[in-house]
mmCIF file of C-alpha atoms and ligand atoms in Angstrom:
data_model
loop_
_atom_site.group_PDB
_atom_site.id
_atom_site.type_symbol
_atom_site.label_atom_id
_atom_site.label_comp_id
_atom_site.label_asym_id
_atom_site.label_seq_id
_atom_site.Cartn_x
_atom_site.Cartn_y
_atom_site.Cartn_z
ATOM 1 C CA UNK Y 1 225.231 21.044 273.777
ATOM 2 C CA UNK Y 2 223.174 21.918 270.759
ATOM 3 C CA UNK Y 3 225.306 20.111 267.596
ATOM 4 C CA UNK Y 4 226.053 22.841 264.699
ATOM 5 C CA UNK Y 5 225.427 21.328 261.611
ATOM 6 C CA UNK Y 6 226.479 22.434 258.246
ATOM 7 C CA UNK Y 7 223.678 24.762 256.500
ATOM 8 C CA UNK Y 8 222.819 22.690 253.150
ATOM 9 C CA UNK Y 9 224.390 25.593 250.830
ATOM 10 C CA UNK Y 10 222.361 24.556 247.561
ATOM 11 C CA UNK Y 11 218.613 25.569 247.233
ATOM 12 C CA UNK Y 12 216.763 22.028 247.951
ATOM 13 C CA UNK Y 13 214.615 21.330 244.374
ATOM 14 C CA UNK Y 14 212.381 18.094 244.285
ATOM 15 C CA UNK Y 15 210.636 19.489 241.004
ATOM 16 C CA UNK Y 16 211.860 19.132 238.105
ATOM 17 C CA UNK Y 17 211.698 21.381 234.738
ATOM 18 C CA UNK Y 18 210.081 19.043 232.566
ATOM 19 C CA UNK Y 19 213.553 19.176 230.215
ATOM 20 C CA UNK Y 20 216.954 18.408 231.473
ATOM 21 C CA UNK Y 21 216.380 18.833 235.275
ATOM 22 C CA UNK Y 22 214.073 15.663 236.691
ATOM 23 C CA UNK Y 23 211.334 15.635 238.843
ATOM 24 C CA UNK Y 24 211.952 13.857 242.155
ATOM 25 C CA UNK Y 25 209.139 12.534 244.880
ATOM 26 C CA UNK Y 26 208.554 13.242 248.223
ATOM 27 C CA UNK Y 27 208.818 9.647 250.212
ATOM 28 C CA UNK Y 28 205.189 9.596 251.891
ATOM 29 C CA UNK Y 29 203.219 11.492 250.065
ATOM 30 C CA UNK Y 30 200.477 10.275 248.617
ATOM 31 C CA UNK Y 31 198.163 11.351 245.666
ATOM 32 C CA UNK Y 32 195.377 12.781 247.356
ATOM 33 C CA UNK Y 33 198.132 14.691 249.587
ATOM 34 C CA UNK Y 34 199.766 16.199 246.106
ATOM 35 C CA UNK Y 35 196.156 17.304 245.029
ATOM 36 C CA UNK Y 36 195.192 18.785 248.175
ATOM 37 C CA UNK Y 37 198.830 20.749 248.130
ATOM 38 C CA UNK Y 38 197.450 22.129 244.941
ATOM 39 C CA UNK Y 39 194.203 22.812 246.268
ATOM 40 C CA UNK Y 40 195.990 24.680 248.628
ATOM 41 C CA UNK Y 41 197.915 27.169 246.565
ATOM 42 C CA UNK Y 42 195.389 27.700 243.801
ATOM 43 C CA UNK Y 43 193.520 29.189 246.497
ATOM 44 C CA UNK Y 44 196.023 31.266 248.069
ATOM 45 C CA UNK Y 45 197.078 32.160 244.859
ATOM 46 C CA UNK Y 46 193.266 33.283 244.360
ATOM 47 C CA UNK Y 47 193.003 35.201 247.121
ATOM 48 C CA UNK Y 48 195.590 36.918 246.203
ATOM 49 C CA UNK Y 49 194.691 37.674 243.253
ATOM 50 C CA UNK Y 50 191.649 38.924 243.869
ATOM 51 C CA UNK Y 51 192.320 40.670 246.882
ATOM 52 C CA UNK Y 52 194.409 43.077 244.313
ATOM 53 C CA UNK Y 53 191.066 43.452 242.537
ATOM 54 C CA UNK Y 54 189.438 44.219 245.643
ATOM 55 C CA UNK Y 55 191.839 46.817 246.483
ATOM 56 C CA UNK Y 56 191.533 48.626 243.417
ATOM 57 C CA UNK Y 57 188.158 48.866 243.291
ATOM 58 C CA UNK Y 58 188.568 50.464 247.060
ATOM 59 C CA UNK Y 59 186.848 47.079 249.111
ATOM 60 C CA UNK Y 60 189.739 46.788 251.154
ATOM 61 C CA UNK Y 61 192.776 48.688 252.096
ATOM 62 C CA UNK Y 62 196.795 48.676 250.994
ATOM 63 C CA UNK Y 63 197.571 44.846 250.802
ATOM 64 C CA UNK Y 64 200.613 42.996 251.284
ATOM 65 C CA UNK Y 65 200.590 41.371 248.103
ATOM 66 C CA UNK Y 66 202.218 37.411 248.313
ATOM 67 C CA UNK Y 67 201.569 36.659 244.547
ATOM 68 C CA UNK Y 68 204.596 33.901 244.312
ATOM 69 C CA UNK Y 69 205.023 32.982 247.961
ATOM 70 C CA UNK Y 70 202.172 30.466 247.651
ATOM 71 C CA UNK Y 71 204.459 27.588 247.764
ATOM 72 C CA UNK Y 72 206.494 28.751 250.929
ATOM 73 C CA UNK Y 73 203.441 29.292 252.542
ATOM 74 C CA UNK Y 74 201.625 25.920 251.400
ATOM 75 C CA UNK Y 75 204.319 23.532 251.568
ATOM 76 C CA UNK Y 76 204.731 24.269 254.855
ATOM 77 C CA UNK Y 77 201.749 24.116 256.458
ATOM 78 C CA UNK Y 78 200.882 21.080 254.702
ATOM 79 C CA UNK Y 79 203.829 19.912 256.731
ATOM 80 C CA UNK Y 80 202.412 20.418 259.963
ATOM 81 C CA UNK Y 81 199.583 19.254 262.176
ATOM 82 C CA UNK Y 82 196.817 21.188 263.297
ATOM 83 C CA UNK Y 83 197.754 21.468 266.731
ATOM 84 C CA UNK Y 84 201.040 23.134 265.197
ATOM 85 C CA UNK Y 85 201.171 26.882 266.076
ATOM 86 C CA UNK Y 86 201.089 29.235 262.736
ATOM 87 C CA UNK Y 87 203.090 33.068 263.172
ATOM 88 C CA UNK Y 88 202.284 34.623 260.354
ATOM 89 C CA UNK Y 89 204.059 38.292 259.418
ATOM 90 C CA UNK Y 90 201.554 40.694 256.963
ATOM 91 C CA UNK Y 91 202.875 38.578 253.880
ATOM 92 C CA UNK Y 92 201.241 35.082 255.149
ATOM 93 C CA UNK Y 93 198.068 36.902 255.953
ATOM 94 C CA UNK Y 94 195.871 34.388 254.219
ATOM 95 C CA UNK Y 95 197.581 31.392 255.758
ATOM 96 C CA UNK Y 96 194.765 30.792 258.193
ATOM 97 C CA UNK Y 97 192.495 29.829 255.055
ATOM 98 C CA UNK Y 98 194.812 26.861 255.280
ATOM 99 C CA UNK Y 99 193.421 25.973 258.607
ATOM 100 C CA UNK Y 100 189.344 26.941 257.638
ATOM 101 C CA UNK Y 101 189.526 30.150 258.241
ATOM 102 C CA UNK Y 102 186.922 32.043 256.832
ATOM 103 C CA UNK Y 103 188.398 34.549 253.709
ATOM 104 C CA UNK Y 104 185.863 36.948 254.910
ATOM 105 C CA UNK Y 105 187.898 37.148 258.346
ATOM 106 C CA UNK Y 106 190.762 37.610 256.673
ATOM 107 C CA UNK Y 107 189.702 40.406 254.160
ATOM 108 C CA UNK Y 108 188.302 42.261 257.654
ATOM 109 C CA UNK Y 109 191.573 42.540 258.542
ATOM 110 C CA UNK Y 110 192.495 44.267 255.373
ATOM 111 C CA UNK Y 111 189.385 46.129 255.631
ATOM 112 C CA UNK Y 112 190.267 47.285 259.185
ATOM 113 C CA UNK Y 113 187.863 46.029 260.333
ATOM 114 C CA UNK Y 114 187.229 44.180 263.828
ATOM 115 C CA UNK Y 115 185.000 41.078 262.410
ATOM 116 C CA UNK Y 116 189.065 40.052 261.381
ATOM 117 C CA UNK Y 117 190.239 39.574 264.233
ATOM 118 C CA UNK Y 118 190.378 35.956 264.905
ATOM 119 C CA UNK Y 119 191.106 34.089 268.087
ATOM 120 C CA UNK Y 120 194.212 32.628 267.928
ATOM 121 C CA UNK Y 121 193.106 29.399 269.506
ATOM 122 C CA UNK Y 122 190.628 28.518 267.170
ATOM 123 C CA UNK Y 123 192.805 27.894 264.046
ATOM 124 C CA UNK Y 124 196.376 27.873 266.356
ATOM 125 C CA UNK Y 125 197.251 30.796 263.658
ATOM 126 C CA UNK Y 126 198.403 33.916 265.752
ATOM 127 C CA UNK Y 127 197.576 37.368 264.667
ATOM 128 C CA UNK Y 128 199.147 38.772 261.723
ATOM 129 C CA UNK Y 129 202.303 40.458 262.692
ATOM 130 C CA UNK Y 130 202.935 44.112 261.025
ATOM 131 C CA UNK Y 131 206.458 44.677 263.329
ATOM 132 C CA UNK Y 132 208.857 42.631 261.801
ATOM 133 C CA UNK Y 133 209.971 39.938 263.315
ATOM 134 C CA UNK Y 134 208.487 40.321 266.529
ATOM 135 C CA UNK Y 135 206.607 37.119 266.190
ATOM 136 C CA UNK Y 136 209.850 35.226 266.155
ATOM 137 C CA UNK Y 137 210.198 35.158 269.810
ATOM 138 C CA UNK Y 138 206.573 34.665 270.330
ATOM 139 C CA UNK Y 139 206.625 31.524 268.139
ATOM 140 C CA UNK Y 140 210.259 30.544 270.023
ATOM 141 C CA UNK Y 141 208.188 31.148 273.881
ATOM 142 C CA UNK Y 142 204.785 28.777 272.715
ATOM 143 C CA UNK Y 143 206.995 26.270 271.172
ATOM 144 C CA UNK Y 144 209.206 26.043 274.440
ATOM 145 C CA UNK Y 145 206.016 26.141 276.803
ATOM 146 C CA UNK Y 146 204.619 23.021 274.971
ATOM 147 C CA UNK Y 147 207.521 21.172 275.227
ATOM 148 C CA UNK Y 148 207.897 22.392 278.947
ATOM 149 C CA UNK Y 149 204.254 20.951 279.365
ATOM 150 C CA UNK Y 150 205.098 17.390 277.880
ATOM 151 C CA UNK Y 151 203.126 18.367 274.177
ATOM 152 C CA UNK Y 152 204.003 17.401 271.315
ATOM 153 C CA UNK Y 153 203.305 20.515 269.410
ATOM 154 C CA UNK Y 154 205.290 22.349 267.794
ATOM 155 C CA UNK Y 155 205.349 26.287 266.265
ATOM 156 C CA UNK Y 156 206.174 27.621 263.101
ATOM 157 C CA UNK Y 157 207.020 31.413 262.726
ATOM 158 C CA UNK Y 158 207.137 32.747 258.936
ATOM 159 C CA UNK Y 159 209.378 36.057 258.195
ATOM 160 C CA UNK Y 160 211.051 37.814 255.449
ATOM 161 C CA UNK Y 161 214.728 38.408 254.647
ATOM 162 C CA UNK Y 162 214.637 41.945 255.860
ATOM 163 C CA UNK Y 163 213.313 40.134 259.258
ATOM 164 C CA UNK Y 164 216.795 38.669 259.922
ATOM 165 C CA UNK Y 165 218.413 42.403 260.799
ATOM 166 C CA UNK Y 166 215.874 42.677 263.679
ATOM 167 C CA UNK Y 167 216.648 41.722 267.165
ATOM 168 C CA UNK Y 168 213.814 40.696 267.714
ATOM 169 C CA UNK Y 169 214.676 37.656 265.561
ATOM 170 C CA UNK Y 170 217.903 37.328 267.151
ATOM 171 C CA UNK Y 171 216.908 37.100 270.544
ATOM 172 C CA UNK Y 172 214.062 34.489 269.216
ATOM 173 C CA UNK Y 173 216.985 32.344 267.154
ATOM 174 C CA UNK Y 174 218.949 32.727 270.579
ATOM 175 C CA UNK Y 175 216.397 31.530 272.997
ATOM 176 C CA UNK Y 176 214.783 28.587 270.942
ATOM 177 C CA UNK Y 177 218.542 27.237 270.359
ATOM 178 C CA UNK Y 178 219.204 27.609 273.991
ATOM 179 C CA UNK Y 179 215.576 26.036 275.059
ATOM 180 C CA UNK Y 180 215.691 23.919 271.966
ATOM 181 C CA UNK Y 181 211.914 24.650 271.580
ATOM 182 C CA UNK Y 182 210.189 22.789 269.124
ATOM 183 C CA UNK Y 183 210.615 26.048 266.461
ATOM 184 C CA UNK Y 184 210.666 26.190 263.180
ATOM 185 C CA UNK Y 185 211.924 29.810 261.464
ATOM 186 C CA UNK Y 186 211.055 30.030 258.407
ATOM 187 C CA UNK Y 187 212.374 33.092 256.490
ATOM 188 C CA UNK Y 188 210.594 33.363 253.097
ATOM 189 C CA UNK Y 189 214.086 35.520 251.354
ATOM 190 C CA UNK Y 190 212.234 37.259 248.326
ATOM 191 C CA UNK Y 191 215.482 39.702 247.984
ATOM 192 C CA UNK Y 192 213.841 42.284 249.366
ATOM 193 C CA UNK Y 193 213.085 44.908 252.429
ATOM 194 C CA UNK Y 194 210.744 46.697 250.688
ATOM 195 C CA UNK Y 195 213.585 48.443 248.188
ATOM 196 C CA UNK Y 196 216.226 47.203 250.112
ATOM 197 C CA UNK Y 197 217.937 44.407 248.594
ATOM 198 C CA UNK Y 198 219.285 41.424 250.821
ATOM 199 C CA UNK Y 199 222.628 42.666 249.620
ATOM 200 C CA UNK Y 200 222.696 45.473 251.839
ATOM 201 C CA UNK Y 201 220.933 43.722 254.798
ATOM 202 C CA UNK Y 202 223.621 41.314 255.886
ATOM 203 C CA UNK Y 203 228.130 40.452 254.873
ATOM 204 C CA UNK Y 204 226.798 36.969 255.360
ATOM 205 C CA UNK Y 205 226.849 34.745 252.394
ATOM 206 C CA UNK Y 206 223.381 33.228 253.008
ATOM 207 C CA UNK Y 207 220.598 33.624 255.474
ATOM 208 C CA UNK Y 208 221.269 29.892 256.310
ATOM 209 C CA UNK Y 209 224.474 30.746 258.142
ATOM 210 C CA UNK Y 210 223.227 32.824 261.081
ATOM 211 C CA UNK Y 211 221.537 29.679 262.319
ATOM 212 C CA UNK Y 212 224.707 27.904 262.792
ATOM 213 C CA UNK Y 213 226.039 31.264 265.446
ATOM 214 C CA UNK Y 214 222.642 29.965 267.332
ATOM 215 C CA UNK Y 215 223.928 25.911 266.884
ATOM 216 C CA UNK Y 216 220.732 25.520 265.072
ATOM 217 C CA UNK Y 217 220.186 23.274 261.861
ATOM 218 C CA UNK Y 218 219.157 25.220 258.812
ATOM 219 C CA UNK Y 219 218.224 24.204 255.237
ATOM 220 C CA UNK Y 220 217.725 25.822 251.835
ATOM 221 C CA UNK Y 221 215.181 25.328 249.712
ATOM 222 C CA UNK Y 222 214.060 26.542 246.097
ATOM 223 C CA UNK Y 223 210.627 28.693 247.366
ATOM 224 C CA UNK Y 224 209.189 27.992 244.471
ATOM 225 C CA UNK Y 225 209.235 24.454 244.476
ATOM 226 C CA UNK Y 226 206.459 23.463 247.328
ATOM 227 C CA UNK Y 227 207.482 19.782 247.616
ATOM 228 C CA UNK Y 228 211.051 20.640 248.566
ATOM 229 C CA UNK Y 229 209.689 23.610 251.252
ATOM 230 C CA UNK Y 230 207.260 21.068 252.481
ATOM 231 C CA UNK Y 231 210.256 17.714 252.578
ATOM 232 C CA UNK Y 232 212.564 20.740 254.111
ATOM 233 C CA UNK Y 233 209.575 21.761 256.729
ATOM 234 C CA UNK Y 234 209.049 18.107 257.743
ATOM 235 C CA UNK Y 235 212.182 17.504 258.370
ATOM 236 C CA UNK Y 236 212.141 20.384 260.802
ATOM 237 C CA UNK Y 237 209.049 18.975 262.057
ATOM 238 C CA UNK Y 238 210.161 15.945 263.265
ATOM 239 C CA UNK Y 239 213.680 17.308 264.528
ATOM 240 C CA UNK Y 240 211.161 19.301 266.579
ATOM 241 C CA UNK Y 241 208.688 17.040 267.731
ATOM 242 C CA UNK Y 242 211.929 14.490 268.704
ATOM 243 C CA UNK Y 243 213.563 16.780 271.111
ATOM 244 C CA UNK Y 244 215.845 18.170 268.698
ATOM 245 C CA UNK Y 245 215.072 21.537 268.681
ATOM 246 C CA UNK Y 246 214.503 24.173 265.886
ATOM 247 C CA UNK Y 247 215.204 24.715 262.796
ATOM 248 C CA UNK Y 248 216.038 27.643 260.378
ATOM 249 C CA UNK Y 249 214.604 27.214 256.963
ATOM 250 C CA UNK Y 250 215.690 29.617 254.216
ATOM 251 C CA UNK Y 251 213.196 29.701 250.915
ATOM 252 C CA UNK Y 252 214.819 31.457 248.347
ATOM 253 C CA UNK Y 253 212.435 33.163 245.785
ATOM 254 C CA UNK Y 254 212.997 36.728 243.799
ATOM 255 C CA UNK Y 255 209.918 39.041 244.687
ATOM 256 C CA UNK Y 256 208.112 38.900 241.239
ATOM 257 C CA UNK Y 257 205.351 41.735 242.697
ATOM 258 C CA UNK Y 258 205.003 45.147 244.312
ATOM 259 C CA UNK Y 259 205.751 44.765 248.150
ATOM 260 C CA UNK Y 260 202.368 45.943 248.361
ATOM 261 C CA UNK Y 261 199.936 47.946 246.546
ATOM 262 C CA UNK Y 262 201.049 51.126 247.855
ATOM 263 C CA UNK Y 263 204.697 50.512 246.184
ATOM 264 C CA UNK Y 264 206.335 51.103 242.928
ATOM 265 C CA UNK Y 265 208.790 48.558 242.395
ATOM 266 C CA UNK Y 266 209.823 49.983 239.143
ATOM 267 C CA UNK Y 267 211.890 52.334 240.473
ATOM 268 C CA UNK Y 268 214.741 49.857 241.984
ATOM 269 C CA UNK Y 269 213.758 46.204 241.110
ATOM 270 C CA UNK Y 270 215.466 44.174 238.191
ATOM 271 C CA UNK Y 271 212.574 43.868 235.615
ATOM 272 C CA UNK Y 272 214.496 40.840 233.864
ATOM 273 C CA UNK Y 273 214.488 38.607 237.236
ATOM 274 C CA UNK Y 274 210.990 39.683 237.872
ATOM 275 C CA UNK Y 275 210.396 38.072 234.043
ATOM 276 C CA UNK Y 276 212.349 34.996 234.775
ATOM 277 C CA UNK Y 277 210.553 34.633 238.328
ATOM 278 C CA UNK Y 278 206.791 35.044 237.264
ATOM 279 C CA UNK Y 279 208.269 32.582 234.207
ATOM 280 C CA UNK Y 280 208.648 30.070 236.572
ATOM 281 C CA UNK Y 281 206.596 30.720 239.766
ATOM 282 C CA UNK Y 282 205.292 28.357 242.045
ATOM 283 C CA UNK Y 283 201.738 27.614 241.116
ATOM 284 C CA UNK Y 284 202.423 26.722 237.680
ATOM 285 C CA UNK Y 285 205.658 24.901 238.029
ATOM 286 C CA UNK Y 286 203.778 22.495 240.162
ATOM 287 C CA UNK Y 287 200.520 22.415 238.045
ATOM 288 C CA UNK Y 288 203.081 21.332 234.929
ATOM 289 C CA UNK Y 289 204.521 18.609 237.600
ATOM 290 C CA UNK Y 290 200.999 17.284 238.194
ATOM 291 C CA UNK Y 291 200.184 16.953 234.944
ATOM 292 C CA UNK Y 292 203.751 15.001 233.754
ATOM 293 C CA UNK Y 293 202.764 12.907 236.955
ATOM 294 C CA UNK Y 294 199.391 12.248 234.856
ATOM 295 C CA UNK Y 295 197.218 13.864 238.112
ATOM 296 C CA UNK Y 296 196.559 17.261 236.910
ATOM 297 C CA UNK Y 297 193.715 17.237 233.842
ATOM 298 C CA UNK Y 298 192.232 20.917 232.522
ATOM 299 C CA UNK Y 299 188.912 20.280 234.068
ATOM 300 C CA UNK Y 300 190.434 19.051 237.261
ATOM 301 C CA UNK Y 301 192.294 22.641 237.370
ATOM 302 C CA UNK Y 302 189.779 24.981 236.342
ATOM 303 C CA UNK Y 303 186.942 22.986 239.037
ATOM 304 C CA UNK Y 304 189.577 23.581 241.522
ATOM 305 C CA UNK Y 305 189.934 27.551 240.437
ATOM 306 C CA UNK Y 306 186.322 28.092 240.066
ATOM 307 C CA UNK Y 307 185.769 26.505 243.494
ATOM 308 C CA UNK Y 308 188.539 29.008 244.873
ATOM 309 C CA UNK Y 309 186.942 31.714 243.358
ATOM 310 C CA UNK Y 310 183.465 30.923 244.787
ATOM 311 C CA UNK Y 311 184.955 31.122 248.291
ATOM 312 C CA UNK Y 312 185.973 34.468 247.267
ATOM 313 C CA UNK Y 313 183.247 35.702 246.417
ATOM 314 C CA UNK Y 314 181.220 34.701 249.202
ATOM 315 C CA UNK Y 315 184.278 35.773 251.081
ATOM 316 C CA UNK Y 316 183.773 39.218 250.249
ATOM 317 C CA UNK Y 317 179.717 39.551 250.163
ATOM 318 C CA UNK Y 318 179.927 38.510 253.760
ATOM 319 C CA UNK Y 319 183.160 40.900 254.712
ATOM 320 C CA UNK Y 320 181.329 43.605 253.141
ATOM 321 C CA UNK Y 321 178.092 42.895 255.109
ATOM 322 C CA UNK Y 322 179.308 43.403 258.533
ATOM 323 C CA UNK Y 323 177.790 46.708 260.015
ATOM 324 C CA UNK Y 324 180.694 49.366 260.130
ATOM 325 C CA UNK Y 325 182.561 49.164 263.622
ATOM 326 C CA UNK Y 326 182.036 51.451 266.357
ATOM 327 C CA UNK Y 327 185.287 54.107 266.228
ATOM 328 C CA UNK Y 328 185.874 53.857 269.905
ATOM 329 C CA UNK Y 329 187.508 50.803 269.267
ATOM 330 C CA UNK Y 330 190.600 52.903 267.752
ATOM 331 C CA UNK Y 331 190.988 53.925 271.368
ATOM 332 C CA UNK Y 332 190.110 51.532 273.611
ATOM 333 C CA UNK Y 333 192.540 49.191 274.948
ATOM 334 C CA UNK Y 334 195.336 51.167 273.401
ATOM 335 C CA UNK Y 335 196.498 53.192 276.990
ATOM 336 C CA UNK Y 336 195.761 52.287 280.613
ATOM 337 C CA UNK Y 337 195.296 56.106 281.433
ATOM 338 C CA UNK Y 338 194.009 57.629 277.786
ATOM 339 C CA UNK Y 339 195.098 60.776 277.266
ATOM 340 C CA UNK Y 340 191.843 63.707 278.128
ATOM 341 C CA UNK Y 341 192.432 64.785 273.889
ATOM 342 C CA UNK Y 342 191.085 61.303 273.442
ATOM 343 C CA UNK Y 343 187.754 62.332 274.355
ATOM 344 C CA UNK Y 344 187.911 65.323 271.494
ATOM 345 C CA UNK Y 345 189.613 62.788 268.959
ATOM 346 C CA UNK Y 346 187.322 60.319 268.800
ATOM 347 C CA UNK Y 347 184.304 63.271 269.167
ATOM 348 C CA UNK Y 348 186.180 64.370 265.855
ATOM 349 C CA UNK Y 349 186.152 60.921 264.420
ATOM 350 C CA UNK Y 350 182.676 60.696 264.837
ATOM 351 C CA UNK Y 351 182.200 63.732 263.470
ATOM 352 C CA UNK Y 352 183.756 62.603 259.880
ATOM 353 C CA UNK Y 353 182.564 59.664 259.490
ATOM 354 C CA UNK Y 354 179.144 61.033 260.175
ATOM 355 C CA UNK Y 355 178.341 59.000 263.011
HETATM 356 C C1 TPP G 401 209.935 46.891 263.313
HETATM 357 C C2 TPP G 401 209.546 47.385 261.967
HETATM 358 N N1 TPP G 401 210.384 48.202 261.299
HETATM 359 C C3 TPP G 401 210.056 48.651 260.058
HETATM 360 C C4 TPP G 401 208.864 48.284 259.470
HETATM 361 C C5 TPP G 401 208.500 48.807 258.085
HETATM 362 N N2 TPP G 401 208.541 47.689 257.106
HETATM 363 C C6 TPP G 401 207.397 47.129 256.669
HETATM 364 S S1 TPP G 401 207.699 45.874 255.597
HETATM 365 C C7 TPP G 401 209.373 46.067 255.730
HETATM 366 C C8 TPP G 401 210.303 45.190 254.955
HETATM 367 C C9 TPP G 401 210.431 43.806 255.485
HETATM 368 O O1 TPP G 401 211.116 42.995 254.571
HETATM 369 P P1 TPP G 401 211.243 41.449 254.764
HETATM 370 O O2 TPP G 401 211.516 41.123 256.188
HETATM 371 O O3 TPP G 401 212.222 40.955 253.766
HETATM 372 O O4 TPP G 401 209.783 40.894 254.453
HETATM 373 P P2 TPP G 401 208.974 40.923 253.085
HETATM 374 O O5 TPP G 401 208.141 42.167 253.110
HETATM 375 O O6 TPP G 401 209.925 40.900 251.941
HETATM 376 O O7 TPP G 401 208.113 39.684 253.128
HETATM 377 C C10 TPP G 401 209.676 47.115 256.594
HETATM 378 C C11 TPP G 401 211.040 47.553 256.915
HETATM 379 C C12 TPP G 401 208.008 47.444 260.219
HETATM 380 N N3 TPP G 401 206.845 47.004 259.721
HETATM 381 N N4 TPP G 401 208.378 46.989 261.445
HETATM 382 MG MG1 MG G 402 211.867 40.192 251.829
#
């Protein structure tokens, strides 16, 4: 039987606040692996940035904006091997740069366009999911077939707060316990559904507990601290990869941006949290950590911005230089026996986009 164990209650911190709250260390982690964690969210946090840009000046389409989720999204990567399986949702969309993909791929995808869609296999990152939570069992079935073929893989699925209503998630929770796949569900908890606070999603104290109705291990972590999401994600790890099972890991972080560029966040979010959370967000808590640690120097941080910029750049030339894609594609594989008004809709299509 799968044990229960007590969900750690307080947020895990390993970074300190350079005044009355020390910095810890991560056992195992070297130098060069802090630097390349950095390198790692400066560029997400670039992309992100950018990709707002991009969006307003009409290069790409509504964006799922992740501006202070870097470190949820870094730290636990950096945790895992790359024959680890990545399910991103629509708010880790850039998490295959993490594994080389291309940003132009990515900003396809936001483009609409086919040239970003990726094959799963090449980076182990699945498709970005839009449903939420769907992925959860997805990530719960992969994990359990590598373990049922003797690998020692394991699979990482990345979700919100809101996620954790779903049933999809449920049944996934359900199933990897039961299996004990080698899962890992990682619910980033900004505090909100879009304008739904988690107040009003769940009775339950945290998101931790529903692991333990599923006899699953969970952990909280500070999201904006990406040494203890990436200790808390190894941990996980292992207990995976030794036949332990999964694990539910909940980040805590207060949304400090629009859900996405088509929202107005004004309208029910509490400006003064927002303030204290892009006050202490996770890019430059850990560049201030770097630098007490005497491995962070300006020059060092604005080569590794400028170099993250560059790939943006040239991320965007080439997304923008792929020939437009043929509209059929909006139809095809969508129905086994398409409708006859396809034939007039995409005759239509055509028709407005001048093709
Ligand atoms: C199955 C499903 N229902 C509703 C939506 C519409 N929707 C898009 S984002 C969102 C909120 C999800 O919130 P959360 O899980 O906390 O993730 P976050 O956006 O905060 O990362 C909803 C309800 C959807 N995409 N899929
Ligand atoms: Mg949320």
């Amino acid at each position: 039987m799968a044990q229960v164990l007590p969900a750690e209650r307080d947020l895990r911190r390993v970074i300190g606040d350079g005044d009355t709250i020390p910095d810890g260390e991560v056992a195992g982690l070297a130098e060069d692996d802090l630097l390349a964690l950095y390198r790692s969210l400066v560029l997400l946090r670039t992309y992100d940035e950018r990709s707002i840009v991009y969006h307003r000046q009409g290069r790409i389409g509504t964006y799922a904006i992740f501006w202070g989720h870097e470190a949820m999204q870094a730290g636990s990567v950096h945790a895992l091997e790359d024959e680890d399986w990545i399910f991103p949702s629509y708010r880790e969309s850039a998490i295959g740069l993490l594994r080389g993909m291309p940003a132009a791929t990515v900003l396809s995808w936001w483009r609409g366009h086919p040239a970003g869609w990726w094959n799963p296999e090449d980076y182990n990152v699945a498709s970005i999911c839009v449903p939420i939570g769907t992925h959860v069992p997805h990530a719960a079935g992969l994990a359990w077939g590598k373990r049922l073929r003797g690998e020692r893989a394991c699979a990482i699925a990345h979700f919100g707060d809101g996620a954790t209503s779903e049933g999809a998630f449920h049944e996934g929770a359900n199933f990897a316990a039961v299996m004990q796949a080698p899962a890992i569900l990682f619910c980033n908890n900004n505090g909100w559904a879009i304008s739904t606070p988690v107040s009003a999603q769940t009775r339950a104290q945290t998101l931790a507990d529903k692991a333990v109705g599923y006899g699953m291990p969970a952990a909280r972590v500070d999201g904006a601290d990406v040494l203890a999401v990436y200790e808390a994600t190894r941990e996980a790890v292992e207990r995976a990869r030794g036949g332990g099972g999964p694990t539910f890991i909940e980040a805590v972080t207060y949304r400090a941006a629009p859900h996405a560029t088509a929202d107005d966040p004004s309208v029910y979010i509490d400006p003064e949290l927002v303030e204290q959370a892009r006050a202490d967000e996770c890019v430059g808590r850990y560049e201030r950590y770097l630098r007490r640690r005497g491995l962070l120097d300006d020059d060092l941080a604005e080569e590794t911005r400028a170099a993250a910029a560059e790939l943006m750049r040239t991320g965007i030339t080439a997304a923008e230089a792929e020939p437009p894609a043929d509209p059929a594609l909006l139809f095809e594989h969508a129905l086994v026996d398409p409708p006859a008004s396809y034939a007039a809709d995409l005759a239509e299509l055509r028709r407005i986009l001048g093709g």
